[in-house]
GROMACS .gro file of C-alpha atoms in nm:
model
  386
    1MET     CA    1  12.941   9.468  16.778
    2SER     CA    2  12.910   9.103  16.680
    3LYS     CA    3  12.810   8.810  16.895
    4ALA     CA    4  12.915   8.448  16.893
    5GLU     CA    5  12.733   8.203  17.116
    6ASP     CA    6  12.978   7.964  17.285
    7GLY     CA    7  13.263   8.129  17.102
    8GLY     CA    8  13.108   8.064  16.764
    9SER     CA    9  13.263   8.370  16.593
   10PRO     CA   10  13.412   8.109  16.577
   11PRO     CA   11  13.761   8.109  16.716
   12GLY     CA   12  13.929   7.838  16.509
   13THR     CA   13  13.945   7.488  16.647
   14THR     CA   14  14.311   7.481  16.540
   15TYR     CA   15  14.557   7.745  16.659
   16GLN     CA   16  14.611   7.964  16.354
   17PHE     CA   17  14.989   7.975  16.386
   18THR     CA   18  14.997   7.594  16.397
   19VAL     CA   19  14.822   7.604  16.059
   20ILE     CA   20  15.083   7.847  15.926
   21ARG     CA   21  15.369   7.629  16.049
   22GLU     CA   22  15.217   7.326  15.877
   23LYS     CA   23  15.176   7.517  15.548
   24MET     CA   24  15.538   7.625  15.561
   25ARG     CA   25  15.645   7.269  15.638
   26ARG     CA   26  15.456   7.136  15.333
   27HIS     CA   27  15.583   7.405  15.096
   28PRO     CA   28  15.809   7.234  14.841
   29GLY     CA   29  16.069   7.510  14.818
   30PRO     CA   30  16.254   7.756  15.043
   31VAL     CA   31  16.034   7.988  15.251
   32LEU     CA   32  16.097   8.346  15.362
   33ASP     CA   33  15.943   8.332  15.707
   34PHE     CA   34  15.783   8.666  15.794
   35ALA     CA   35  15.483   8.498  15.958
   36LEU     CA   36  15.659   8.379  16.274
   37GLY     CA   37  16.021   8.469  16.206
   38ARG     CA   38  16.318   8.233  16.214
   39ARG     CA   39  16.557   8.476  16.382
   40ARG     CA   40  16.622   8.380  16.739
   41GLN     CA   41  16.681   8.671  16.971
   42LEU     CA   42  17.001   8.628  17.170
   43PRO     CA   43  16.935   8.595  17.544
   44PRO     CA   44  17.126   8.804  17.800
   45GLU     CA   45  17.494   8.707  17.816
   46TRP     CA   46  17.464   8.583  18.173
   47LEU     CA   47  17.186   8.334  18.097
   48GLU     CA   48  17.395   8.051  17.949
   49THR     CA   49  17.635   8.044  18.244
   50PHE     CA   50  17.350   8.083  18.491
   51VAL     CA   51  17.154   7.789  18.346
   52ARG     CA   52  17.464   7.567  18.325
   53GLU     CA   53  17.562   7.630  18.686
   54PHE     CA   54  17.211   7.593  18.824
   55ALA     CA   55  17.078   7.320  18.593
   56PRO     CA   56  17.029   7.070  18.882
   57LEU     CA   57  16.767   7.308  19.021
   58VAL     CA   58  16.532   7.221  18.733
   59LEU     CA   59  16.435   6.910  18.930
   60ARG     CA   60  16.377   7.098  19.255
   61ARG     CA   61  16.045   7.259  19.333
   62ARG     CA   62  16.079   7.622  19.425
   63ARG     CA   63  16.137   7.722  19.785
   64ASP     CA   64  15.927   7.984  19.958
   65ASP     CA   65  16.218   8.228  19.972
   66GLU     CA   66  16.268   8.191  19.593
   67PHE     CA   67  15.900   8.258  19.535
   68GLU     CA   68  15.910   8.565  19.759
   69ALA     CA   69  16.222   8.697  19.586
   70PHE     CA   70  16.051   8.667  19.246
   71VAL     CA   71  15.737   8.844  19.368
   72ASP     CA   72  15.942   9.126  19.521
   73GLU     CA   73  16.141   9.171  19.200
   74ALA     CA   74  15.821   9.165  18.987
   75ALA     CA   75  15.666   9.431  19.210
   76GLY     CA   76  15.981   9.640  19.175
   77MET     CA   77  15.969   9.609  18.796
   78LEU     CA   78  15.605   9.716  18.785
   79GLU     CA   79  15.686  10.025  18.987
   80THR     CA   80  16.000  10.110  18.787
   81VAL     CA   81  15.855  10.052  18.438
   82TYR     CA   82  15.490  10.143  18.487
   83GLY     CA   83  15.475  10.344  18.807
   84VAL     CA   84  15.238  10.083  18.953
   85ARG     CA   85  15.264   9.976  19.317
   86VAL     CA   86  15.125   9.636  19.411
   87ALA     CA   87  15.138   9.412  19.715
   88PRO     CA   88  15.300   9.065  19.699
   89LEU     CA   89  14.963   8.891  19.721
   90GLN     CA   90  14.860   9.066  19.399
   91ILE     CA   91  15.119   8.879  19.189
   92LEU     CA   92  15.100   8.517  19.071
   93PRO     CA   93  15.373   8.358  18.854
   94ALA     CA   94  15.274   8.100  18.593
   95PRO     CA   95  15.469   7.865  18.363
   96SER     CA   96  15.344   8.048  18.052
   97GLY     CA   97  15.105   8.318  17.937
   98ARG     CA   98  14.856   8.074  17.789
   99ALA     CA   99  14.855   7.865  18.108
  100ALA     CA  100  14.777   8.182  18.302
  101MET     CA  101  14.496   8.272  18.058
  102ALA     CA  102  14.340   7.926  18.093
  103ALA     CA  103  14.351   7.945  18.474
  104LEU     CA  104  14.198   8.293  18.470
  105ALA     CA  105  13.916   8.186  18.238
  106THR     CA  106  13.844   7.866  18.430
  107THR     CA  107  13.839   8.053  18.760
  108LEU     CA  108  13.640   8.363  18.666
  109ILE     CA  109  13.410   8.254  18.379
  110ALA     CA  110  13.103   8.032  18.416
  111PRO     CA  111  12.905   7.888  18.121
  112GLY     CA  112  12.682   8.158  17.975
  113ASP     CA  113  12.883   8.448  18.119
  114GLY     CA  114  12.928   8.739  17.883
  115VAL     CA  115  13.287   8.785  17.766
  116LEU     CA  116  13.400   9.062  17.532
  117VAL     CA  117  13.707   9.012  17.313
  118THR     CA  118  13.864   9.231  17.046
  119GLU     CA  119  13.934   9.159  16.680
  120PRO     CA  120  14.201   9.166  16.567
  121GLY     CA  121  14.380   9.048  16.877
  122TYR     CA  122  14.589   8.763  17.010
  123PRO     CA  123  14.353   8.470  16.949
  124ALA     CA  124  14.428   8.242  17.244
  125PHE     CA  125  14.198   8.395  17.506
  126ALA     CA  126  13.892   8.399  17.276
  127ARG     CA  127  13.939   8.027  17.211
  128ILE     CA  128  13.985   7.956  17.582
  129ALA     CA  129  13.671   8.154  17.671
  130ALA     CA  130  13.475   7.974  17.401
  131GLN     CA  131  13.588   7.641  17.546
  132ALA     CA  132  13.449   7.760  17.881
  133HIS     CA  133  13.112   7.811  17.700
  134ALA     CA  134  13.114   8.184  17.752
  135ARG     CA  135  12.866   8.408  17.568
  136LEU     CA  136  13.130   8.559  17.344
  137MET     CA  137  13.100   8.906  17.193
  138VAL     CA  138  13.347   9.080  16.966
  139ALA     CA  139  13.446   9.447  16.966
  140PRO     CA  140  13.607   9.537  16.633
  141LEU     CA  141  13.929   9.738  16.624
  142ASP     CA  142  13.891   9.974  16.330
  143PRO     CA  143  14.197  10.149  16.185
  144SER     CA  144  13.992  10.469  16.145
  145GLY     CA  145  13.950  10.473  16.525
  146GLY     CA  146  14.316  10.411  16.597
  147PHE     CA  147  14.245  10.040  16.662
  148ALA     CA  148  14.062  10.120  16.987
  149PRO     CA  149  13.766   9.893  17.073
  150ASP     CA  150  13.438  10.010  16.918
  151LEU     CA  151  13.177   9.967  17.191
  152GLU     CA  152  12.899  10.177  17.040
  153GLY     CA  153  12.711   9.866  16.937
  154LEU     CA  154  12.682   9.737  17.293
  155SER     CA  155  12.321   9.703  17.403
  156ALA     CA  156  12.193   9.716  17.760
  157ASP     CA  157  12.199   9.334  17.771
  158ASP     CA  158  12.554   9.325  17.639
  159THR     CA  159  12.682   9.537  17.925
  160VAL     CA  160  12.610   9.247  18.163
  161LEU     CA  161  12.959   9.118  18.106
  162ARG     CA  162  13.162   8.905  18.340
  163LEU     CA  163  13.490   8.990  18.169
  164VAL     CA  164  13.636   9.220  17.903
  165ALA     CA  165  13.952   9.077  17.746
  166LEU     CA  166  14.188   9.339  17.606
  167ASN     CA  167  14.528   9.295  17.440
  168TYR     CA  168  14.737   9.613  17.458
  169PRO     CA  169  14.993   9.670  17.328
  170ASN     CA  170  14.796   9.486  17.064
  171ASN     CA  171  14.905   9.191  16.855
  172PRO     CA  172  14.887   9.222  16.555
  173THR     CA  173  14.822   9.598  16.522
  174GLY     CA  174  15.105   9.722  16.746
  175THR     CA  175  14.865   9.977  16.896
  176VAL     CA  176  14.896  10.115  17.248
  177LEU     CA  177  14.561  10.182  17.416
  178SER     CA  178  14.514  10.546  17.511
  179ARG     CA  179  14.392  10.652  17.853
  180ALA     CA  180  14.086  10.810  17.688
  181ALA     CA  181  13.998  10.483  17.512
  182PHE     CA  182  14.035  10.288  17.837
  183ALA     CA  183  13.815  10.538  18.021
  184ASP     CA  184  13.554  10.490  17.747
  185ILE     CA  185  13.563  10.112  17.796
  186ARG     CA  186  13.499  10.154  18.167
  187ARG     CA  187  13.203  10.381  18.100
  188HIS     CA  188  13.041  10.113  17.884
  189VAL     CA  189  13.061   9.818  18.125
  190ALA     CA  190  12.913   9.734  18.463
  191ALA     CA  191  13.108   9.828  18.773
  192ASP     CA  192  13.193   9.468  18.872
  193THR     CA  193  13.305   9.354  18.526
  194VAL     CA  194  13.661   9.221  18.532
  195LEU     CA  195  13.888   9.403  18.287
  196TYR     CA  196  14.165   9.168  18.175
  197ASN     CA  197  14.460   9.291  17.969
  198ASP     CA  198  14.718   9.077  17.793
  199ALA     CA  199  15.019   9.310  17.833
  200VAL     CA  200  15.288   9.068  17.713
  201TYR     CA  201  15.436   9.340  17.488
  202GLY     CA  202  15.390   9.613  17.752
  203PRO     CA  203  15.755   9.728  17.777
  204LEU     CA  204  15.812   9.723  17.399
  205THR     CA  205  15.667  10.065  17.320
  206HIS     CA  206  15.853  10.253  17.047
  207HIS     CA  207  15.721  10.610  17.062
  208ARG     CA  208  15.597  10.660  17.418
  209PRO     CA  209  15.672  10.536  17.772
  210PRO     CA  210  15.511  10.205  17.873
  211TRP     CA  211  15.198  10.232  18.083
  212SER     CA  212  14.973   9.985  18.260
  213LEU     CA  213  14.596   9.967  18.300
  214LEU     CA  214  14.673   9.926  18.670
  215ALA     CA  215  14.812  10.279  18.692
  216ASP     CA  216  14.700  10.481  18.994
  217GLU     CA  217  14.512  10.741  18.792
  218LEU     CA  218  14.304  10.464  18.636
  219SER     CA  219  14.243  10.258  18.948
  220ASP     CA  220  13.888  10.205  19.068
  221ASP     CA  221  13.800   9.971  19.352
  222ASP     CA  222  13.469   9.882  19.182
  223VAL     CA  223  13.631   9.778  18.851
  224PRO     CA  224  13.887   9.501  18.899
  225VAL     CA  225  14.173   9.507  18.649
  226VAL     CA  226  14.390   9.198  18.596
  227GLU     CA  227  14.697   9.211  18.372
  228LEU     CA  228  14.916   8.940  18.223
  229HIS     CA  229  15.290   9.009  18.194
  230SER     CA  230  15.551   8.775  18.048
  231LEU     CA  231  15.929   8.735  18.038
  232GLY     CA  232  15.959   8.464  17.772
  233LYS     CA  233  15.948   8.684  17.462
  234LEU     CA  234  16.149   8.967  17.617
  235PHE     CA  235  16.442   8.752  17.732
  236ALA     CA  236  16.435   8.460  17.483
  237LEU     CA  237  16.396   8.211  17.769
  238GLY     CA  238  16.244   7.922  17.574
  239PRO     CA  239  16.109   7.656  17.815
  240LEU     CA  240  16.228   7.863  18.113
  241GLY     CA  241  15.987   8.143  18.028
  242VAL     CA  242  15.770   8.265  18.313
  243ALA     CA  243  15.457   8.481  18.303
  244PHE     CA  244  15.274   8.645  18.589
  245MET     CA  245  14.926   8.777  18.660
  246VAL     CA  246  14.878   9.103  18.853
  247GLY     CA  247  14.555   9.236  18.996
  248PRO     CA  248  14.333   9.272  19.303
  249GLU     CA  249  14.394   9.015  19.576
  250GLU     CA  250  14.053   8.848  19.547
  251PRO     CA  251  14.067   8.732  19.180
  252ILE     CA  252  14.443   8.662  19.203
  253ASP     CA  253  14.387   8.445  19.510
  254ALA     CA  254  14.110   8.255  19.329
  255ILE     CA  255  14.344   8.190  19.035
  256ARG     CA  256  14.624   8.093  19.274
  257ARG     CA  257  14.407   7.831  19.446
  258PHE     CA  258  14.302   7.689  19.108
  259SER     CA  259  14.661   7.687  18.981
  260ASP     CA  260  14.740   7.409  19.228
  261PHE     CA  261  14.518   7.191  19.007
  262SER     CA  262  14.616   7.331  18.666
  263TRP     CA  263  14.997   7.330  18.668
  264SER     CA  264  15.284   7.189  18.868
  265GLN     CA  265  15.484   7.420  19.087
  266LEU     CA  266  15.754   7.613  18.904
  267SER     CA  267  16.105   7.478  18.951
  268SER     CA  268  16.374   7.663  19.142
  269LEU     CA  269  16.559   7.716  18.814
  270GLN     CA  270  16.258   7.884  18.649
  271LEU     CA  271  16.206   8.124  18.939
  272LEU     CA  272  16.575   8.202  18.980
  273VAL     CA  273  16.614   8.279  18.608
  274ALA     CA  274  16.295   8.488  18.606
  275THR     CA  275  16.407   8.681  18.915
  276ARG     CA  276  16.744   8.753  18.756
  277CYS     CA  277  16.570   8.874  18.439
  278LEU     CA  278  16.355   9.114  18.638
  279ALA     CA  279  16.670   9.251  18.801
  280ASP     CA  280  16.825   9.304  18.455
  281TRP     CA  281  16.543   9.510  18.312
  282GLN     CA  282  16.780   9.737  18.118
  283TYR     CA  283  16.825   9.445  17.878
  284VAL     CA  284  16.468   9.504  17.762
  285ALA     CA  285  16.570   9.850  17.639
  286VAL     CA  286  16.829   9.679  17.416
  287VAL     CA  287  16.561   9.446  17.278
  288ARG     CA  288  16.319   9.735  17.225
  289ASP     CA  289  16.574   9.944  17.035
  290ASP     CA  290  16.673   9.645  16.823
  291LEU     CA  291  16.311   9.572  16.731
  292ALA     CA  292  16.242   9.936  16.649
  293GLY     CA  293  16.526   9.932  16.398
  294ARG     CA  294  16.419   9.601  16.250
  295LEU     CA  295  16.061   9.720  16.212
  296GLU     CA  296  16.174  10.034  16.030
  297ARG     CA  297  16.393   9.836  15.789
  298LEU     CA  298  16.102   9.600  15.727
  299ARG     CA  299  15.865   9.892  15.668
  300VAL     CA  300  16.094  10.035  15.399
  301VAL     CA  301  16.109   9.703  15.214
  302VAL     CA  302  15.739   9.614  15.224
  303THR     CA  303  15.637   9.969  15.128
  304ALA     CA  304  15.860   9.948  14.821
  305LEU     CA  305  15.683   9.621  14.731
  306GLY     CA  306  15.346   9.799  14.741
  307PHE     CA  307  15.214   9.704  15.085
  308GLU     CA  308  15.035   9.973  15.287
  309ALA     CA  309  15.172   9.953  15.642
  310TYR     CA  310  15.001  10.091  15.952
  311PRO     CA  311  15.196  10.280  16.221
  312THR     CA  312  15.356  10.051  16.480
  313ASP     CA  313  15.358  10.192  16.833
  314ALA     CA  314  15.473   9.876  17.010
  315GLY     CA  315  15.568   9.512  16.979
  316MET     CA  316  15.748   9.316  16.710
  317TYR     CA  317  15.505   9.302  16.419
  318LEU     CA  318  15.425   9.519  16.119
  319LEU     CA  319  15.060   9.519  16.013
  320CYS     CA  320  14.964   9.595  15.654
  321ARG     CA  321  14.635   9.632  15.474
  322ALA     CA  322  14.578   9.319  15.268
  323PRO     CA  323  14.630   9.406  14.899
  324THR     CA  324  14.370   9.340  14.633
  325ALA     CA  325  14.615   9.169  14.398
  326VAL     CA  326  14.949   8.990  14.407
  327GLY     CA  327  15.118   9.024  14.071
  328ASP     CA  328  14.845   8.953  13.817
  329ARG     CA  329  14.630   8.751  14.058
  330GLN     CA  330  14.331   8.910  14.233
  331ALA     CA  331  14.274   8.834  14.601
  332ALA     CA  332  13.947   8.879  14.792
  333SER     CA  333  14.083   8.819  15.144
  334ALA     CA  334  14.397   8.819  15.353
  335ALA     CA  335  14.388   8.439  15.355
  336GLU     CA  336  14.398   8.438  14.973
  337VAL     CA  337  14.684   8.686  14.971
  338ALA     CA  338  14.881   8.468  15.213
  339GLU     CA  339  14.818   8.158  15.000
  340ILE     CA  340  14.937   8.330  14.681
  341LEU     CA  341  15.245   8.476  14.850
  342LEU     CA  342  15.346   8.136  14.989
  343ASP     CA  343  15.258   7.928  14.681
  344GLU     CA  344  15.408   8.157  14.417
  345HIS     CA  345  15.677   8.353  14.600
  346GLY     CA  346  15.776   8.138  14.898
  347LEU     CA  347  15.681   8.421  15.133
  348ALA     CA  348  15.507   8.330  15.460
  349VAL     CA  349  15.296   8.596  15.634
  350ALA     CA  350  15.016   8.580  15.889
  351PRO     CA  351  14.671   8.669  15.747
  352TRP     CA  352  14.396   8.836  15.953
  353ASP     CA  353  14.044   8.866  15.811
  354VAL     CA  354  13.823   9.062  16.052
  355GLY     CA  355  13.478   9.180  15.947
  356ASP     CA  356  13.515   9.434  15.668
  357HIS     CA  357  13.893   9.454  15.707
  358SER     CA  358  14.174   9.226  15.598
  359TYR     CA  359  14.533   9.247  15.716
  360ILE     CA  360  14.872   9.089  15.659
  361ARG     CA  361  15.117   9.069  15.951
  362PHE     CA  362  15.494   9.062  15.906
  363SER     CA  363  15.723   8.958  16.193
  364ALA     CA  364  16.031   9.166  16.275
  365GLN     CA  365  16.205   8.848  16.391
  366TYR     CA  366  16.321   8.783  16.035
  367ARG     CA  367  16.666   8.666  15.937
  368ASP     CA  368  16.865   8.941  15.768
  369GLU     CA  369  16.916   8.726  15.458
  370ASP     CA  370  16.538   8.681  15.434
  371LEU     CA  371  16.487   9.057  15.436
  372ASP     CA  372  16.741   9.088  15.153
  373ALA     CA  373  16.555   8.821  14.956
  374LEU     CA  374  16.220   8.987  15.030
  375SER     CA  375  16.343   9.316  14.884
  376GLU     CA  376  16.423   9.133  14.558
  377LEU     CA  377  16.077   8.981  14.516
  378GLY     CA  378  15.944   9.281  14.330
  379SER     CA  379  16.240   9.282  14.088
  380GLY     CA  380  16.230   9.659  14.072
  381SER     CA  381  15.849   9.681  14.059
  382ARG     CA  382  15.564   9.656  14.306
  383LEU     CA  383  15.473   9.303  14.409
  384VAL     CA  384  15.120   9.388  14.523
  385SER     CA  385  14.841   9.629  14.435
  386SER     CA  386  14.648   9.808  14.709
   0.00000   0.00000   0.00000
């Protein structure tokens, strides 16, 4: 268990994917983008017509009946997909996942509060908590433990936590948190600690049914659980993407009251599109099946190149152990591997150096022609050495 006062682990001052985009932009030649992926998922067929017909609504603030329809549809989705029943007052829509994270952190975290984050994990919340001057602690996700949080290093002082920030299904590992691992987390923290889970990839599970930390068998009135869900990635909504927070009425109401200061009301168009998406949840099964196939094709190619890939239970990324050499060049970190791959082979990947472990993340949102070109990089031999 490592600590970082005021977020000084430190979460980078620049968003790491902004750095990757800039490196790709500066690269003098063509780039095979497996860091972020250039493929653009096709939205549902109805979306283009829907947006064209209702475009004037983008300038109209949502009506109460539109808000209520969205909340009802979100509650129905939670029950259908996760078996979770919630009341309307337990759901709060937001213009994006990161906006929702910032409102949650601003509302629930005071300077000096203990906040536990995981590494590796989606980096945005750690940076937001650090900006709120939280007392940041890091729970490593070790591959030998199935990428579940290692809390054995928590001391008695550490358990005085205001919030535990989880990210399952996890980005970048693709791991789904087990019920046993979640029960272990709850045993290690105080009863009134808020458990927050970024569940943006929740429905995209490839080998098991989706499940939520809000499930009835896990509920506990003394341990508030707040989850973040999102529609943007699932439905390729672009600027119309909507996220929503779900949890006990008290913290959700606090975030709702703060949201009046932190973002403008959603437009009628945003809520109408989001409500229609929630009613078309079978489309997500199409996306999930497509991603599962793309991940498997990617796994075959990168394994042939010499990368050691971890199992992927969910999401849209393939995580690999960072190799020790690329061609005849030695590499001491994932960052070095990524630099060599981009500079010498025009291959962009996302590096993750975490404690004693280093990883390379490939996106399944690749263009098919890029996957063909990637398979040729080894020219019949292994590109990297484990």
